[in-house]
mmCIF file of C-alpha atoms in Angstrom:
data_model
loop_
_atom_site.group_PDB
_atom_site.id
_atom_site.type_symbol
_atom_site.label_atom_id
_atom_site.label_comp_id
_atom_site.label_asym_id
_atom_site.label_seq_id
_atom_site.Cartn_x
_atom_site.Cartn_y
_atom_site.Cartn_z
ATOM 1 C CA MET A 1 129.048 154.093 148.692
ATOM 2 C CA ILE A 2 131.151 155.123 145.710
ATOM 3 C CA ASP A 3 132.872 157.635 147.981
ATOM 4 C CA ASP A 4 133.861 154.871 150.396
ATOM 5 C CA VAL A 5 134.960 152.227 147.889
ATOM 6 C CA SER A 6 137.731 152.799 145.390
ATOM 7 C CA ILE A 7 137.438 151.596 141.807
ATOM 8 C CA HIS A 8 140.456 151.414 139.528
ATOM 9 C CA ASN A 9 141.143 154.674 137.699
ATOM 10 C CA SER A 10 140.840 152.977 134.298
ATOM 11 C CA TRP A 11 137.113 152.458 134.944
ATOM 12 C CA LYS A 12 136.307 155.797 136.598
ATOM 13 C CA SER A 13 136.098 158.058 133.570
ATOM 14 C CA PRO A 14 134.300 155.596 131.236
ATOM 15 C CA LEU A 15 131.696 154.866 133.947
ATOM 16 C CA LYS A 16 131.440 158.425 135.270
ATOM 17 C CA ALA A 17 128.054 158.972 133.622
ATOM 18 C CA GLU A 18 126.658 155.883 135.371
ATOM 19 C CA PHE A 19 127.897 157.031 138.777
ATOM 20 C CA GLU A 20 126.068 160.322 138.266
ATOM 21 C CA LYS A 21 122.705 158.838 137.278
ATOM 22 C CA GLU A 22 119.726 158.873 139.634
ATOM 23 C CA TYR A 23 119.489 155.072 139.789
ATOM 24 C CA PHE A 24 123.086 154.840 141.007
ATOM 25 C CA ASN A 25 122.519 157.444 143.696
ATOM 26 C CA LYS A 26 119.524 155.436 144.924
ATOM 27 C CA LEU A 27 121.542 152.236 144.724
ATOM 28 C CA SER A 28 124.368 153.804 146.734
ATOM 29 C CA SER A 29 121.970 154.906 149.470
ATOM 30 C CA PHE A 30 120.323 151.494 149.578
ATOM 31 C CA VAL A 31 123.597 149.568 149.800
ATOM 32 C CA LYS A 32 125.012 151.927 152.416
ATOM 33 C CA SER A 33 121.930 151.477 154.605
ATOM 34 C CA GLU A 34 122.092 147.701 154.167
ATOM 35 C CA TYR A 35 125.688 147.590 155.397
ATOM 36 C CA GLU A 36 124.689 149.697 158.397
ATOM 37 C CA LYS A 37 121.713 147.618 159.506
ATOM 38 C CA THR A 38 122.513 144.043 158.466
ATOM 39 C CA THR A 39 125.276 141.731 157.246
ATOM 40 C CA VAL A 40 126.110 142.179 153.573
ATOM 41 C CA TYR A 41 128.620 140.383 151.347
ATOM 42 C CA PRO A 42 131.238 140.954 150.113
ATOM 43 C CA SER A 43 132.988 143.349 152.483
ATOM 44 C CA PRO A 44 132.775 146.993 151.306
ATOM 45 C CA LYS A 45 136.418 146.994 150.188
ATOM 46 C CA ASN A 46 135.696 144.071 147.843
ATOM 47 C CA ILE A 47 132.551 145.360 146.114
ATOM 48 C CA PHE A 48 134.576 146.458 143.090
ATOM 49 C CA SER A 49 137.310 143.801 143.305
ATOM 50 C CA ALA A 50 136.568 142.554 139.787
ATOM 51 C CA PHE A 51 137.362 146.036 138.439
ATOM 52 C CA ASN A 52 140.320 146.694 140.712
ATOM 53 C CA ARG A 53 142.079 143.430 139.903
ATOM 54 C CA CYS A 54 141.307 143.701 136.190
ATOM 55 C CA PRO A 55 141.750 147.238 134.815
ATOM 56 C CA LEU A 56 139.702 148.172 131.765
ATOM 57 C CA ASP A 57 142.664 148.204 129.411
ATOM 58 C CA LYS A 58 143.792 144.761 130.589
ATOM 59 C CA VAL A 59 140.521 142.866 130.015
ATOM 60 C CA LYS A 60 140.871 139.811 127.764
ATOM 61 C CA VAL A 61 138.078 137.516 128.950
ATOM 62 C CA VAL A 62 134.737 138.306 130.597
ATOM 63 C CA ILE A 63 132.866 135.726 132.682
ATOM 64 C CA LEU A 64 129.409 136.737 133.871
ATOM 65 C CA GLY A 65 127.967 135.522 137.153
ATOM 66 C CA GLN A 66 124.806 136.520 138.984
ATOM 67 C CA ASP A 67 124.818 137.115 142.768
ATOM 68 C CA PRO A 68 127.777 137.100 145.153
ATOM 69 C CA TYR A 69 127.859 134.089 147.471
ATOM 70 C CA HIS A 70 125.782 134.820 150.563
ATOM 71 C CA GLY A 71 127.514 132.589 153.121
ATOM 72 C CA PRO A 72 130.147 133.702 155.672
ATOM 73 C CA ASP A 73 133.640 134.365 154.264
ATOM 74 C CA GLN A 74 132.710 133.181 150.770
ATOM 75 C CA ALA A 75 132.306 136.249 148.531
ATOM 76 C CA ASN A 76 135.443 138.147 147.514
ATOM 77 C CA GLY A 77 134.028 140.349 144.770
ATOM 78 C CA LEU A 78 134.835 137.992 141.882
ATOM 79 C CA CYS A 79 132.124 135.815 140.351
ATOM 80 C CA PHE A 80 132.395 132.069 141.058
ATOM 81 C CA SER A 81 135.393 132.782 143.326
ATOM 82 C CA VAL A 82 135.661 132.234 147.077
ATOM 83 C CA ASN A 83 138.301 133.175 149.604
ATOM 84 C CA ASP A 84 141.188 130.836 150.366
ATOM 85 C CA GLY A 85 140.257 128.224 152.925
ATOM 86 C CA VAL A 86 136.562 128.204 151.968
ATOM 87 C CA ARG A 87 135.057 125.021 150.540
ATOM 88 C CA VAL A 88 134.901 125.135 146.744
ATOM 89 C CA PRO A 89 131.253 125.652 145.702
ATOM 90 C CA PRO A 90 129.567 123.096 143.387
ATOM 91 C CA SER A 91 129.501 125.289 140.266
ATOM 92 C CA LEU A 92 133.194 126.109 140.611
ATOM 93 C CA LYS A 93 133.965 122.431 141.145
ATOM 94 C CA ASN A 94 132.348 121.774 137.774
ATOM 95 C CA ILE A 95 134.307 124.615 136.179
ATOM 96 C CA TYR A 96 137.489 122.999 137.471
ATOM 97 C CA LYS A 97 136.362 119.608 136.123
ATOM 98 C CA GLU A 98 135.850 121.114 132.683
ATOM 99 C CA ILE A 99 139.260 122.798 132.771
ATOM 100 C CA ASN A 100 140.790 119.458 133.729
ATOM 101 C CA ALA A 101 139.050 117.695 130.838
ATOM 102 C CA ASP A 102 139.732 120.504 128.370
ATOM 103 C CA LEU A 103 143.332 121.386 129.216
ATOM 104 C CA GLY A 104 144.535 118.550 131.424
ATOM 105 C CA LEU A 105 145.226 120.867 134.338
ATOM 106 C CA GLU A 106 145.116 119.619 137.904
ATOM 107 C CA ILE A 107 141.898 120.282 139.836
ATOM 108 C CA PRO A 108 142.780 122.843 142.538
ATOM 109 C CA SER A 109 141.937 122.711 146.217
ATOM 110 C CA SER A 110 141.403 126.490 146.472
ATOM 111 C CA GLY A 111 138.453 128.330 144.965
ATOM 112 C CA ASN A 112 140.187 131.708 144.918
ATOM 113 C CA LEU A 113 140.265 132.999 141.323
ATOM 114 C CA GLU A 114 142.255 136.182 141.909
ATOM 115 C CA HIS A 115 145.053 134.820 139.713
ATOM 116 C CA TRP A 116 142.614 134.707 136.769
ATOM 117 C CA ALA A 117 141.545 138.313 137.385
ATOM 118 C CA ASP A 118 145.168 139.437 137.574
ATOM 119 C CA GLN A 119 145.718 138.075 134.056
ATOM 120 C CA GLY A 120 142.804 139.938 132.485
ATOM 121 C CA VAL A 121 139.728 137.844 133.285
ATOM 122 C CA LEU A 122 136.901 140.132 134.392
ATOM 123 C CA LEU A 123 134.886 138.011 136.823
ATOM 124 C CA LEU A 124 131.743 140.121 136.850
ATOM 125 C CA ASN A 125 128.679 139.417 138.931
ATOM 126 C CA THR A 126 125.460 141.010 137.710
ATOM 127 C CA THR A 127 124.638 142.095 141.256
ATOM 128 C CA LEU A 128 127.646 143.197 143.299
ATOM 129 C CA THR A 129 126.230 142.884 146.823
ATOM 130 C CA VAL A 130 123.872 140.551 148.692
ATOM 131 C CA GLN A 131 122.380 140.261 152.148
ATOM 132 C CA ALA A 132 123.791 137.386 154.208
ATOM 133 C CA ARG A 133 121.837 134.131 153.811
ATOM 134 C CA ASN A 134 119.387 135.850 151.470
ATOM 135 C CA ALA A 135 120.102 135.044 147.833
ATOM 136 C CA GLY A 136 118.866 137.639 145.359
ATOM 137 C CA SER A 137 118.156 140.204 148.073
ATOM 138 C CA HIS A 138 119.924 143.036 146.235
ATOM 139 C CA GLN A 139 118.565 142.240 142.796
ATOM 140 C CA LYS A 140 116.497 144.879 140.945
ATOM 141 C CA MET A 141 117.938 147.683 143.070
ATOM 142 C CA GLY A 142 120.132 149.135 140.327
ATOM 143 C CA TRP A 143 123.151 146.854 140.109
ATOM 144 C CA GLU A 144 121.819 145.247 136.924
ATOM 145 C CA ASP A 145 121.661 148.661 135.228
ATOM 146 C CA PHE A 146 125.247 149.332 136.231
ATOM 147 C CA THR A 147 126.597 145.986 135.029
ATOM 148 C CA ASP A 148 124.575 146.266 131.788
ATOM 149 C CA ALA A 149 126.481 149.503 131.192
ATOM 150 C CA VAL A 150 129.775 147.708 131.902
ATOM 151 C CA VAL A 151 129.009 144.963 129.357
ATOM 152 C CA ALA A 152 127.960 147.546 126.763
ATOM 153 C CA LEU A 153 131.149 149.544 127.421
ATOM 154 C CA LEU A 154 133.338 146.479 126.950
ATOM 155 C CA SER A 155 131.589 145.526 123.726
ATOM 156 C CA GLU A 156 131.768 149.015 122.268
ATOM 157 C CA LYS A 157 135.201 150.225 123.358
ATOM 158 C CA HIS A 158 137.152 146.980 123.069
ATOM 159 C CA GLU A 159 137.824 144.521 120.291
ATOM 160 C CA GLY A 160 138.820 140.867 120.420
ATOM 161 C CA LEU A 161 137.454 140.007 123.861
ATOM 162 C CA VAL A 162 136.189 136.574 124.849
ATOM 163 C CA PHE A 163 132.821 136.518 126.620
ATOM 164 C CA MET A 164 131.843 133.309 128.444
ATOM 165 C CA LEU A 165 128.086 133.294 128.951
ATOM 166 C CA TRP A 166 126.939 130.333 131.024
ATOM 167 C CA GLY A 167 123.215 129.860 131.444
ATOM 168 C CA ARG A 168 120.237 131.766 130.085
ATOM 169 C CA TYR A 169 120.595 134.648 132.529
ATOM 170 C CA ALA A 170 124.144 135.474 131.392
ATOM 171 C CA GLN A 171 123.223 134.918 127.759
ATOM 172 C CA ASN A 172 120.330 137.384 127.975
ATOM 173 C CA LYS A 173 122.607 139.945 129.615
ATOM 174 C CA GLY A 174 125.126 139.456 126.822
ATOM 175 C CA ALA A 175 122.627 140.178 124.048
ATOM 176 C CA VAL A 176 124.212 143.615 123.507
ATOM 177 C CA ILE A 177 127.672 142.187 122.723
ATOM 178 C CA ASP A 178 128.877 142.775 119.168
ATOM 179 C CA ARG A 179 129.544 139.286 117.802
ATOM 180 C CA GLU A 180 131.487 140.759 114.885
ATOM 181 C CA LYS A 181 134.124 142.221 117.224
ATOM 182 C CA HIS A 182 134.261 139.618 119.976
ATOM 183 C CA LEU A 183 134.143 135.874 120.580
ATOM 184 C CA VAL A 184 130.982 134.947 122.483
ATOM 185 C CA LEU A 185 130.980 131.439 123.971
ATOM 186 C CA THR A 186 127.691 130.102 125.332
ATOM 187 C CA ALA A 187 126.893 126.991 127.345
ATOM 188 C CA PRO A 188 124.542 125.855 130.099
ATOM 189 C CA HIS A 189 125.380 127.036 133.603
ATOM 190 C CA PRO A 190 128.038 124.953 135.440
ATOM 191 C CA SER A 191 125.608 124.292 138.288
ATOM 192 C CA PRO A 192 125.111 120.593 139.156
ATOM 193 C CA PHE A 193 121.569 120.963 137.792
ATOM 194 C CA SER A 194 122.691 121.878 134.271
ATOM 195 C CA ALA A 195 126.418 121.190 133.781
ATOM 196 C CA HIS A 196 125.726 117.820 132.142
ATOM 197 C CA SER A 197 123.482 119.503 129.554
ATOM 198 C CA GLY A 198 126.400 120.956 127.632
ATOM 199 C CA PHE A 199 128.726 122.826 129.958
ATOM 200 C CA PHE A 200 130.874 119.722 130.267
ATOM 201 C CA GLY A 201 132.613 119.289 126.934
ATOM 202 C CA SER A 202 132.160 122.915 125.880
ATOM 203 C CA LYS A 203 135.936 123.463 125.845
ATOM 204 C CA HIS A 204 135.532 127.181 126.485
ATOM 205 C CA PHE A 205 138.936 127.524 128.100
ATOM 206 C CA SER A 206 140.939 126.128 125.189
ATOM 207 C CA LYS A 207 138.732 128.021 122.715
ATOM 208 C CA ALA A 208 139.388 131.258 124.582
ATOM 209 C CA ASN A 209 143.141 130.741 124.520
ATOM 210 C CA GLU A 210 143.135 129.769 120.832
ATOM 211 C CA TYR A 211 141.243 132.979 120.017
ATOM 212 C CA LEU A 212 143.557 135.149 122.100
ATOM 213 C CA ALA A 213 146.640 133.544 120.574
ATOM 214 C CA ALA A 214 145.269 134.136 117.062
ATOM 215 C CA LYS A 215 144.889 137.813 117.983
ATOM 216 C CA GLY A 216 148.486 137.968 119.207
ATOM 217 C CA VAL A 217 147.373 138.289 122.819
ATOM 218 C CA SER A 218 148.928 136.279 125.644
ATOM 219 C CA GLU A 219 146.825 133.314 126.725
ATOM 220 C CA ILE A 220 145.268 132.854 130.154
ATOM 221 C CA ASN A 221 146.939 130.435 132.527
ATOM 222 C CA TRP A 222 143.862 128.643 133.867
ATOM 223 C CA ALA A 223 145.912 126.631 136.361
ATOM 224 C CA ASN A 224 145.285 127.048 140.083
ATOM 225 C CA LYS A 225 148.231 129.329 140.734
ATOM 226 C CA LEU A 226 150.541 131.294 138.532
ATOM 227 C CA LYS A 227 154.008 129.807 138.167
#
């Protein structure tokens, strides 16, 4: 799989050891066979979109998701993001509502978050592939080990990043993050089942920009499209 899908050069050397481990070889074989025998999302070219749109040296903010969307034309390789023209999923609707309340920005009609990634927001799913209509089908096959290594790399090699950890799953995965070097923002997941328990009103987007500005780093434009 890694031979067929390009990942940005900035990530290749730091993650080289992971690509050479036995678990990743098994994961590659599994994912390759899944694409051959069934429908898998996202498309192969988008598996590493989060890394390709957000090079390692450009990362400012990290948002952790879980699985890619498993419906047709939804997943584009960025967590919480969907392709243009696809109905905005409920969790992303709530993210937009919080941005509107926090920053006063208009709620967008598109759920495509590529413009966030292009500014340095790493939109990282824990599992990078999924079988169509089968949520969680590629969990515990090795992706979690790989993305654990990514989070550890970011914590160790960078300084002054903002990590947004929404829900217990993301918070557990972020346990390795050095809180002395980075800003770690936690809240309930933006899902309709939990958003009212503290995601709404968390003001993570303004807090992130205030932190970046204090570090002398350009803020993220959380609006729908870049001007």
